[in-house]
């Protein structure tokens, strides 16, 4: 047996993954004419080395997650409620707000965008609270810009709540968020689990706020009456129809917005009559729900808005400023701070799991061995962040064993499908043992062929080897990774929505009429399935060697095809915008095995090529969410260029002139240290409302694209 190769097979207790065989590990490389081979190799090396240097000693990567100035403004408004509006921290946050004022006096929610009225009003108010003279030239410009945009009457519902909290308006002028909603069972159409997870974590503490209606009256010099066109006392008691909501996909003759505004008025009348028989029970349930989710989390939901409102809710419930609960929530806000040049800015949350998974994938694509210490550390850190407890998702999927990963350092109640996909793919790319065997493996169902939520997955790892002993050692080393991959894939299977697609956090979270309730004007009240996440799920299935001849995949493919735009592009929900969506569909579907020659994929690739700009790069503005006719247009960026390049390469256009020009763009714009400048926002939080700048997008996505180009053109062959 020692003179030849033997067959080695091991069943790993229901967990496995393919390694070394198939498109996810070593796409077939054909030697082609090299294009700037030396330059590409040098560029990959510079970025690879820079990224390796940024790894934390614990094994993770995380960079700043930048939003707009509503974060600093709302933090100052919270401090004003706590009696700290003139503190050094508040003044330093105000200094950052002032730095970001535009020449016309306004503030916007992404670079190059128009005035964002709620953000501008809060920025002006925060500056005034922290001592800025309203007669100063920059304050006059701000005031004029706000009034020209319609005045403070135009602010959104959450801004109205800040106004009520600080005595600028009454709570009657805010949309009602009654805590009685907590008493609605999950089978009713308007319960909290029909809302998106992020809306849920905001509205539960906000319901406590509505019940108690706390108020701190600011001194007259801190009021903002001058920002109202007609005065705050004339502000209607209901919210006007929002201009930032997407159109309903399922059109109806019923004006749900008007109906909900009518219900809002009636509810307020009923409350004024003191008809609240279940109020104490509802508040107690809301408080218990909120406190339960403090556990194993970096604050409620691990994101800025619910943490802010949880502080106020805790105060309503009788907690003092020095109570452990309030102190803990305020500390989570402090952990989101970045201090620089006598300013303070805040992040909406932190993104270590996301950054670590994509950094790991990019480094592997750049040829870094799975045995490299940095890769080993990242794998161990990712394994430590796996969710092993039920969460809000369990309401829709009772009995489903936990699995998956979240976005932040700690957020156990809210694993999300996108992070689970990325981590699972990263783990598959980092399995050990390929020195000793040519592995062949597959995930096989032990339950129904349709992969319903009762289905389970078993895994077989097999291969031929010259060293049986070392192969056994390697298989043992794989077990924790394989088990985590299996749980993540199983959990993702079961989170498929009824329409065949996948959303971010929940399944079947698509009740559109909820987007017309008065407090839904943040345009993210629901979490419907999207083409970008669905295509990425399909990419993950290919990475784990899954047999694709199953109904779950057929339904997913139908969903993705149905989402294609007439011009060939796909909408991107979680990245800006059609470039993001089209890239992900092209990569996901070809990875799954859909032929690159499929006319629908080629139409998407044609669209990408048509959007290429004169400098060879690609760029798209967030404005495309408001004006889809602008799709594919905007300042060129490294991250969006990388997305387009990977989409075109997936569509079989590695040798195309468009790809060569795009690669050259990345080479020409790379800095000496291996990074790229990218001031633009290419991440999406709430379309039309809130956008993000991931500070590592400009690093790991270009590295991934350059590494993939190097490999596919035969300039590097992975061992």
XYZ file of C-alpha atoms in Angstrom:
719
model
C 0.000 0.000 0.000
C 2.924 2.320 0.590
C 4.115 1.979 -3.014
C 1.001 3.498 -4.562
C -1.864 5.839 -3.874
C -4.777 4.681 -1.749
C -8.358 5.798 -1.448
C -9.267 7.479 1.837
C -12.810 8.189 2.964
C -14.285 9.373 6.250
C -17.832 10.270 7.250
C -17.652 13.176 9.633
C -20.743 12.792 11.773
C -22.953 14.696 9.425
C -20.550 17.467 8.409
C -18.386 17.920 5.398
C -17.295 20.065 2.538
C -15.531 19.765 -0.762
C -11.865 20.703 -0.790
C -9.560 20.862 -3.730
C -12.032 19.827 -6.409
C -14.526 22.054 -8.124
C -14.901 25.680 -9.125
C -14.733 27.177 -5.652
C -11.120 26.262 -4.985
C -9.291 26.166 -8.271
C -11.134 27.550 -11.243
C -9.664 26.046 -14.349
C -6.776 28.226 -15.480
C -5.705 28.442 -19.078
C -2.443 30.144 -19.900
C -3.221 33.279 -21.870
C -1.292 36.280 -22.980
C -0.206 38.026 -19.826
C -1.383 41.598 -19.341
C 0.999 43.638 -17.207
C 1.993 40.467 -15.385
C 4.778 42.051 -13.352
C 2.636 45.033 -12.412
C -0.256 42.805 -11.382
C 2.025 40.613 -9.292
C 3.553 43.647 -7.559
C 0.158 45.216 -6.930
C -1.183 42.006 -5.396
C 1.880 41.693 -3.176
C 1.644 45.278 -1.913
C -2.043 45.039 -1.012
C -1.640 41.546 0.434
C 1.181 42.692 2.709
C -0.720 45.806 3.794
C -3.799 43.771 4.666
C -1.797 41.183 6.595
C -0.287 43.973 8.680
C -3.744 45.226 9.651
C -4.825 41.978 11.298
C -5.514 42.190 15.010
C -3.454 39.817 17.129
C -6.693 38.003 18.050
C -7.168 37.083 14.404
C -9.800 39.494 13.131
C -9.837 42.463 10.795
C -12.010 45.497 11.389
C -11.892 48.991 9.962
C -14.018 52.060 10.373
C -17.631 51.849 9.271
C -18.549 55.405 8.375
C -22.017 56.893 8.211
C -23.248 60.467 7.982
C -23.473 63.096 10.721
C -26.824 61.942 12.082
C -24.783 59.678 14.362
C -22.944 62.565 16.018
C -26.068 64.739 16.073
C -28.240 62.115 17.716
C -25.545 61.360 20.267
C -25.453 65.042 21.208
C -29.253 65.080 21.495
C -29.050 62.087 23.839
C -26.415 63.894 25.888
C -28.697 66.930 26.060
C -31.444 64.706 27.457
C -28.954 63.438 30.054
C -27.924 66.999 30.960
C -24.537 66.765 29.237
C -25.185 68.812 26.108
C -22.250 71.135 26.771
C -19.764 68.437 27.784
C -16.370 68.122 26.095
C -17.536 64.963 24.341
C -20.558 66.784 22.923
C -18.429 69.717 21.754
C -15.947 67.418 20.031
C -18.765 65.609 18.242
C -20.135 69.013 17.205
C -16.718 69.937 15.809
C -16.900 66.909 13.538
C -20.407 67.905 12.427
C -19.165 71.372 11.525
C -16.248 69.913 9.555
C -18.747 68.067 7.367
C -20.994 71.008 6.549
C -21.265 71.598 2.805
C -20.549 74.982 1.202
C -24.265 75.613 0.707
C -24.776 75.230 4.464
C -26.412 71.814 4.370
C -25.512 68.293 5.370
C -26.099 65.202 3.260
C -26.206 61.453 3.856
C -23.467 60.583 1.349
C -20.681 62.547 -0.369
C -22.014 64.338 -3.399
C -25.637 63.928 -2.381
C -28.393 66.519 -1.933
C -29.425 67.977 1.417
C -30.849 65.404 3.833
C -33.371 67.428 5.766
C -33.549 65.358 8.954
C -29.781 65.159 9.197
C -29.406 68.883 8.509
C -31.958 69.861 11.161
C -30.305 67.641 13.766
C -26.840 68.924 12.835
C -27.924 72.551 13.263
C -29.662 71.708 16.538
C -26.625 69.850 17.872
C -24.381 72.802 17.049
C -26.757 75.180 18.799
C -26.949 72.985 21.923
C -23.146 72.830 22.145
C -22.818 76.614 22.150
C -22.480 77.670 18.525
C -23.788 81.169 17.852
C -26.936 81.041 15.664
C -25.817 84.335 14.089
C -22.510 82.850 12.945
C -22.160 82.825 9.166
C -22.141 79.019 8.920
C -25.246 78.761 11.087
C -27.053 81.309 8.943
C -26.130 79.299 5.823
C -27.409 76.129 7.472
C -30.676 77.769 8.478
C -31.249 79.124 4.987
C -30.554 75.742 3.397
C -32.969 73.990 5.756
C -35.773 76.509 5.183
C -35.227 76.349 1.432
C -35.683 72.556 1.615
C -39.032 72.886 3.377
C -38.002 73.453 6.966
C -38.181 71.259 10.050
C -41.711 70.232 9.066
C -40.046 67.810 6.627
C -38.111 65.758 9.168
C -38.737 62.027 9.596
C -40.548 60.311 12.433
C -37.462 59.424 14.466
C -36.342 63.070 14.395
C -39.763 64.073 15.703
C -39.187 61.779 18.668
C -35.991 63.646 19.503
C -37.935 66.884 19.257
C -40.559 65.578 21.686
C -37.895 64.219 24.041
C -36.299 67.665 24.249
C -39.543 69.641 24.497
C -39.555 71.135 21.002
C -42.899 69.539 20.061
C -45.453 67.344 21.827
C -45.589 63.573 21.630
C -48.990 63.961 19.998
C -47.095 65.240 16.950
C -45.109 61.985 16.761
C -46.439 58.764 15.240
C -47.827 56.536 17.970
C -45.726 53.487 18.840
C -47.925 51.850 21.476
C -46.322 49.115 23.576
C -49.521 47.090 23.180
C -48.048 45.900 19.895
C -45.929 43.566 22.047
C -49.093 41.667 22.964
C -49.989 40.723 19.397
C -49.289 37.018 18.759
C -46.837 36.054 16.028
C -49.624 34.681 13.811
C -51.271 38.099 13.492
C -50.298 40.217 10.482
C -49.059 43.254 12.444
C -46.863 41.710 15.145
C -43.284 42.847 15.753
C -41.799 39.843 13.945
C -43.327 41.042 10.689
C -40.923 43.997 10.952
C -37.278 43.885 9.969
C -34.927 43.002 12.796
C -33.386 46.492 12.917
C -36.815 48.169 13.022
C -37.871 45.767 15.763
C -34.920 46.690 17.976
C -35.668 50.385 17.517
C -39.425 50.263 17.964
C -39.532 48.172 21.140
C -37.622 50.746 23.255
C -39.444 53.494 21.383
C -42.747 51.956 22.531
C -41.580 52.342 26.130
C -40.792 55.949 25.303
C -44.317 56.405 23.968
C -45.792 54.936 27.138
C -43.902 57.279 29.484
C -43.389 60.276 27.172
C -40.356 61.679 28.998
C -39.368 65.278 28.325
C -36.522 67.609 29.150
C -37.235 71.277 28.426
C -34.178 72.893 26.907
C -33.425 76.561 27.595
C -34.905 78.958 25.027
C -31.521 79.566 23.398
C -31.331 75.871 22.484
C -34.698 75.657 20.767
C -34.948 75.579 16.968
C -38.245 77.359 16.302
C -36.465 79.320 13.578
C -36.123 76.169 11.461
C -39.902 75.764 11.097
C -41.610 77.480 8.203
C -44.902 77.749 10.128
C -43.801 77.150 13.718
C -43.566 73.913 15.716
C -47.012 74.357 17.250
C -48.578 74.012 13.786
C -46.867 70.721 13.016
C -49.646 68.201 12.181
C -50.355 65.347 14.581
C -49.807 62.810 11.818
C -46.862 62.205 9.538
C -47.249 63.319 5.922
C -46.708 60.711 3.184
C -42.998 59.978 3.006
C -41.076 60.942 -0.114
C -38.326 58.414 0.689
C -40.375 55.219 0.527
C -40.000 52.807 -2.345
C -43.092 52.082 -4.400
C -45.082 49.007 -3.458
C -44.166 46.044 -5.655
C -47.699 44.695 -5.344
C -49.904 47.585 -6.296
C -53.221 48.001 -4.503
C -56.125 50.381 -4.784
C -56.214 50.723 -1.007
C -54.417 53.781 0.315
C -52.749 52.059 3.250
C -50.856 55.188 4.217
C -54.102 57.096 4.730
C -55.625 54.189 6.660
C -52.665 53.965 9.022
C -52.623 57.731 9.552
C -56.305 57.506 10.453
C -55.589 54.717 12.946
C -52.803 56.866 14.396
C -55.243 59.728 15.042
C -57.861 57.439 16.575
C -55.333 55.747 18.845
C -54.173 59.101 20.200
C -57.760 60.103 20.951
C -58.356 56.823 22.771
C -55.222 57.334 24.851
C -56.241 60.882 25.770
C -59.418 59.321 27.156
C -57.135 57.170 29.356
C -58.417 53.938 27.818
C -55.270 51.855 28.259
C -56.286 48.678 30.089
C -53.292 46.604 28.963
C -50.621 49.301 29.160
C -48.761 48.016 32.224
C -48.685 44.452 30.896
C -47.446 45.656 27.512
C -44.704 47.837 28.992
C -43.520 44.971 31.167
C -43.309 42.689 28.142
C -41.446 45.305 26.107
C -38.996 45.859 28.962
C -38.408 42.137 29.368
C -37.914 41.694 25.614
C -35.371 44.502 25.548
C -33.422 43.297 28.587
C -33.218 39.741 27.259
C -31.498 41.032 24.155
C -28.849 42.907 26.087
C -27.234 39.524 26.742
C -24.425 38.374 24.444
C -24.698 41.621 22.518
C -22.801 44.876 22.083
C -25.892 46.777 23.139
C -29.448 46.235 21.887
C -29.141 44.960 18.320
C -25.451 45.974 18.447
C -26.279 49.030 16.326
C -26.411 52.732 17.169
C -30.141 53.677 16.958
C -31.556 51.001 19.297
C -28.698 51.546 21.751
C -29.602 55.253 21.913
C -33.285 54.550 22.482
C -32.558 51.785 24.989
C -30.814 54.367 27.185
C -33.931 56.544 27.189
C -36.182 53.518 27.717
C -34.127 52.402 30.716
C -34.442 55.869 32.206
C -38.211 55.686 31.689
C -38.248 52.385 33.581
C -36.603 54.033 36.579
C -32.930 53.261 36.038
C -30.537 55.928 37.278
C -27.675 57.250 35.164
C -25.225 55.211 37.237
C -27.215 51.969 37.065
C -25.349 49.024 35.504
C -27.801 48.832 32.596
C -27.537 52.509 31.625
C -23.771 52.560 32.125
C -23.379 49.465 29.945
C -25.434 50.980 27.112
C -23.497 54.252 27.255
C -20.229 52.311 27.194
C -21.341 50.586 24.012
C -21.866 54.003 22.432
C -18.401 55.068 23.586
C -16.921 51.988 21.921
C -18.335 53.251 18.641
C -16.390 56.512 18.959
C -13.309 57.468 16.976
C -11.320 60.379 18.408
C -9.174 62.327 15.976
C -7.841 65.905 15.850
C -10.037 67.147 18.691
C -13.134 65.709 17.074
C -15.277 62.690 17.839
C -17.207 60.711 15.272
C -19.306 57.619 15.820
C -19.813 54.456 13.827
C -23.295 52.963 13.367
C -21.833 49.644 14.523
C -18.675 47.610 13.986
C -18.098 45.084 11.218
C -15.418 42.582 12.364
C -17.069 39.356 11.201
C -17.831 40.806 7.772
C -14.362 42.353 7.397
C -12.605 39.219 8.611
C -14.462 36.835 6.333
C -13.896 38.953 3.208
C -10.269 39.705 4.124
C -9.661 35.979 4.485
C -11.268 35.264 1.115
C -9.254 38.030 -0.549
C -5.970 36.788 0.894
C -6.689 33.244 -0.220
C -7.563 34.581 -3.676
C -4.215 36.405 -3.627
C -2.389 33.126 -3.063
C -1.860 33.216 0.704
C -1.718 29.627 1.943
C -4.385 28.202 4.233
C -1.431 27.273 6.470
C -0.317 30.903 6.875
C -0.488 31.942 10.554
C -2.749 34.891 9.714
C -5.257 32.598 8.015
C -5.170 30.139 10.885
C -5.820 32.929 13.369
C -8.701 34.319 11.331
C -10.292 30.858 11.105
C -10.119 30.339 14.840
C -11.572 33.761 15.519
C -14.442 33.204 13.068
C -15.223 29.834 14.631
C -15.467 31.547 18.022
C -18.205 33.846 16.704
C -20.617 31.178 15.518
C -24.140 31.547 16.912
C -25.235 28.584 18.991
C -28.435 29.918 20.567
C -31.947 30.724 19.300
C -32.722 34.285 18.279
C -35.525 36.366 16.818
C -35.299 34.277 13.641
C -36.519 31.284 15.693
C -40.047 32.713 15.770
C -40.436 31.971 12.056
C -38.305 28.832 12.152
C -39.114 27.082 15.450
C -37.139 23.925 16.000
C -34.377 24.869 13.585
C -30.994 24.258 15.262
C -28.964 27.462 15.647
C -26.193 28.281 13.227
C -24.687 31.185 11.350
C -22.779 34.339 12.149
C -23.559 37.961 12.931
C -21.900 41.152 11.690
C -20.489 42.680 14.873
C -18.274 41.468 17.730
C -21.278 40.217 19.724
C -24.901 40.055 18.576
C -26.118 36.530 19.327
C -29.843 37.199 18.796
C -29.273 38.438 15.253
C -27.147 36.241 12.988
C -27.593 37.284 9.385
C -27.567 35.318 6.182
C -25.013 37.478 4.365
C -22.362 37.113 7.079
C -23.117 33.414 7.346
C -22.507 33.051 3.616
C -19.209 34.910 3.714
C -17.884 33.062 6.748
C -18.899 29.691 5.340
C -17.128 30.415 2.062
C -14.053 31.635 3.927
C -13.926 28.457 6.007
C -14.222 26.256 2.939
C -11.278 28.066 1.399
C -9.163 27.471 4.514
C -9.611 23.753 5.155
C -6.294 22.065 5.992
C -4.842 18.889 4.592
C -4.532 19.505 0.892
C -0.811 18.765 0.994
C -1.606 15.138 1.806
C -4.622 14.279 -0.343
C -6.604 15.305 -3.390
C -9.869 15.761 -1.584
C -13.264 15.064 -3.015
C -16.316 15.750 -0.907
C -19.976 16.597 -0.963
C -22.821 17.596 1.289
C -25.628 15.076 1.054
C -29.154 15.335 2.496
C -30.318 12.957 5.182
C -33.771 14.523 5.120
C -36.249 15.441 2.378
C -34.882 16.095 -1.086
C -36.402 19.580 -1.054
C -34.216 20.697 1.861
C -37.060 21.885 4.029
C -36.243 23.127 7.494
C -36.474 19.540 8.765
C -33.724 18.413 6.399
C -30.257 17.646 7.687
C -26.965 17.508 5.873
C -24.313 14.857 6.108
C -20.868 15.237 4.638
C -18.351 12.938 3.138
C -14.695 13.809 2.743
C -12.704 11.497 0.493
C -9.467 11.540 -1.412
C -6.373 9.747 -2.616
C -3.196 10.155 -0.638
C 0.437 9.154 -0.339
C 0.376 9.660 3.421
C -2.600 8.000 5.158
C -1.444 8.963 8.657
C -1.106 12.651 7.860
C -4.430 12.561 6.057
C -6.123 11.209 9.177
C -4.539 14.014 11.203
C -5.737 16.556 8.659
C -9.283 15.206 8.701
C -9.351 15.466 12.485
C -8.179 19.061 12.195
C -11.040 19.752 9.787
C -13.776 18.566 12.112
C -14.510 21.883 13.914
C -14.526 23.790 10.636
C -16.647 21.198 8.863
C -19.152 21.072 11.692
C -19.506 24.866 11.659
C -19.871 24.882 7.862
C -22.581 22.241 8.072
C -24.530 24.169 10.696
C -24.222 27.399 8.717
C -25.384 25.783 5.477
C -28.270 24.007 7.205
C -29.397 27.233 8.868
C -29.200 29.117 5.574
C -31.219 26.420 3.789
C -34.047 26.793 6.245
C -34.076 30.596 6.002
C -35.202 30.571 2.377
C -38.313 32.682 1.848
C -41.457 31.359 0.214
C -40.658 33.227 -3.016
C -37.394 31.304 -3.410
C -35.039 34.086 -2.337
C -33.113 34.944 0.788
C -33.239 38.138 2.829
C -30.710 39.488 5.320
C -32.024 38.401 8.727
C -35.422 36.759 8.493
C -37.488 34.565 6.219
C -40.748 35.794 4.659
C -40.328 39.264 6.136
C -42.068 40.950 3.230
C -45.431 42.314 4.351
C -45.317 45.450 2.229
C -48.243 47.297 3.773
C -46.131 47.726 6.929
C -43.993 50.163 4.955
C -46.952 52.550 5.032
C -47.300 52.869 8.807
C -46.435 56.417 9.983
C -43.138 55.451 11.648
C -41.850 53.480 8.621
C -40.319 56.434 6.793
C -36.781 55.102 7.233
C -37.598 52.894 4.195
C -36.506 49.680 5.883
C -39.547 48.458 7.765
C -39.330 45.005 6.190
C -36.513 42.669 5.139
C -37.565 41.088 1.839
C -35.511 38.633 -0.188
C -33.093 40.234 -2.644
C -31.188 39.071 -5.699
C -27.763 40.006 -4.341
C -28.056 37.898 -1.190
C -29.833 35.062 -3.014
C -27.080 34.855 -5.624
C -24.471 34.842 -2.884
C -26.264 31.951 -1.194
C -26.036 30.057 -4.477
C -22.330 30.872 -4.643
C -21.932 29.395 -1.163
C -23.733 26.210 -2.243
C -21.170 25.794 -5.004
C -18.345 26.353 -2.526
C -19.456 23.471 -0.327
C -19.756 21.083 -3.229
C -23.507 20.749 -2.933
C -25.429 18.723 -5.480
C -27.434 21.444 -7.196
C -30.217 19.214 -8.542
C -32.764 20.177 -5.902
C -35.952 22.177 -5.737
C -34.541 24.744 -3.307
C -31.987 25.819 -5.917
C -34.461 25.767 -8.785
C -36.745 28.126 -6.856
C -33.816 30.387 -6.005
C -32.760 30.578 -9.638
C -36.278 31.500 -10.697
C -36.287 34.257 -8.110
C -32.982 35.691 -9.358
C -34.009 35.539 -13.016
C -37.271 37.305 -12.206
C -35.339 40.183 -10.607
C -33.306 41.037 -13.710
C -33.936 44.523 -15.072
C -34.839 45.012 -18.752
C -31.345 46.381 -19.490
C -29.689 43.274 -17.999
C -28.678 44.649 -14.594
C -29.715 43.503 -11.122
C -30.617 45.822 -8.245
C -28.214 45.791 -5.303
C -29.895 46.081 -1.904
C -26.781 45.940 0.285
C -24.204 47.683 -1.888
C -24.353 50.621 -4.291
C -26.146 49.577 -6.438
C -26.745 47.907 -9.788
C -23.017 47.247 -10.188
C -23.106 45.455 -6.837
C -26.190 43.408 -7.663
C -25.065 42.486 -11.171
C -21.599 41.435 -9.987
C -23.026 39.173 -7.331
C -25.507 37.494 -9.664
C -22.875 36.816 -12.334
C -20.453 35.337 -9.813
C -23.067 33.396 -7.867
C -24.834 31.803 -10.800
C -21.753 30.860 -12.787
C -20.194 29.462 -9.623
C -23.273 27.314 -9.184
C -22.855 25.943 -12.692
C -25.097 28.132 -14.843
C -23.157 28.426 -18.125
C -21.474 31.772 -18.571
C -22.848 31.745 -22.116
C -26.428 31.967 -20.837
C -27.937 34.947 -22.713
C -29.304 36.455 -19.511
C -25.873 36.455 -17.884
C -24.285 37.812 -21.017
C -26.850 40.613 -21.031
C -25.768 41.472 -17.496
C -22.121 41.449 -18.570
C -22.967 43.660 -21.544
C -24.556 46.134 -19.138
C -21.414 46.183 -16.999
C -19.234 46.816 -20.031
C -21.536 49.610 -21.153
C -21.086 51.312 -17.762
C -17.282 51.329 -17.903
C -15.953 54.864 -17.789
C -13.229 56.528 -19.834
C -10.573 55.980 -17.154
C -11.231 52.226 -17.234
C -12.997 52.109 -13.887
C -16.579 51.799 -12.703
C -18.557 53.921 -10.289
C -22.149 54.409 -9.216
C -23.754 56.968 -6.958
C -26.288 56.207 -4.197
C -28.538 58.622 -6.032
C -29.468 55.660 -8.249
C -31.798 54.435 -5.497
C -33.858 57.606 -6.022
C -33.280 57.884 -9.764
C -32.731 54.411 -11.270
C -32.124 55.955 -14.668
C -28.701 57.010 -13.329
C -27.702 53.378 -12.770
C -24.059 52.629 -13.433
C -23.091 56.305 -13.215
C -20.996 58.030 -10.583
C -17.400 58.723 -9.576
C -15.153 55.736 -10.274
C -14.070 53.793 -7.202
C -11.722 50.906 -6.537
C -14.375 48.781 -4.839
C -17.016 49.148 -7.557
C -14.391 48.581 -10.245
C -13.409 45.353 -8.496
C -17.054 44.223 -8.386
C -17.503 44.876 -12.101
C -14.264 43.089 -12.950
C -15.213 39.998 -10.973
C -18.607 39.972 -12.656
C -17.089 40.165 -16.114
C -14.517 37.491 -15.332
C -17.284 35.204 -14.085
C -19.102 35.797 -17.371
C -16.083 34.459 -19.275
C -14.617 37.805 -20.317
C -11.202 37.510 -18.672
C -9.463 38.367 -21.955
C -11.802 41.195 -22.872
C -10.590 44.726 -23.432
C -12.980 45.907 -20.701
C -11.331 43.666 -18.094
C -7.836 44.686 -19.167
C -8.742 48.359 -18.923
C -10.342 47.800 -15.517
C -7.270 45.991 -14.220
C -5.117 48.827 -15.527
C -7.333 51.316 -13.687
C -6.655 49.509 -10.417
C -2.930 49.420 -11.155
C -2.809 53.105 -12.063
C -4.750 54.278 -8.998
C -3.073 52.047 -6.412
C -0.901 53.890 -3.905
C 2.618 52.863 -3.004
C 1.470 51.209 0.225
C -0.953 48.968 -1.664
C -4.135 50.861 -0.830
C -6.563 52.978 -2.840
C -8.218 56.277 -2.008
C -12.011 56.053 -1.901
C -13.958 58.886 -0.252
C -17.289 57.753 -1.715
C -19.945 55.663 0.020
C -20.443 52.286 -1.683
C -22.288 50.444 1.110
C -26.052 50.585 1.629
C -27.825 50.672 4.971
C -31.363 51.868 4.216
C -31.831 52.720 0.508
C -32.649 56.396 0.015
C -32.074 57.062 3.726
C -28.708 55.853 5.069
C -25.460 54.833 3.375
C -22.108 53.528 4.513
C -18.438 53.742 3.724
C -16.684 50.505 4.645
C -13.063 51.555 4.959
C -11.788 48.115 3.935
C -13.902 47.844 0.767
C -11.209 49.803 -1.070
C -8.657 47.157 -0.005
C -9.995 43.637 0.012
C -12.267 43.826 -3.023
C -9.550 45.163 -5.368
C -7.153 42.557 -3.934
C -9.711 39.857 -4.643
C -10.207 41.065 -8.221
C -6.489 41.380 -8.968
C -5.728 38.003 -7.410
C -8.493 36.354 -9.405
C -7.285 37.955 -12.624
C -3.727 36.820 -11.917
C -4.893 33.256 -11.388
C -7.344 33.052 -14.272
C -4.805 34.391 -16.763
C -2.264 31.773 -15.714
C 0.067 34.265 -14.060
C -0.265 32.332 -10.799
C -1.247 28.735 -10.244
C -2.374 27.907 -6.722
C -0.666 25.000 -5.036
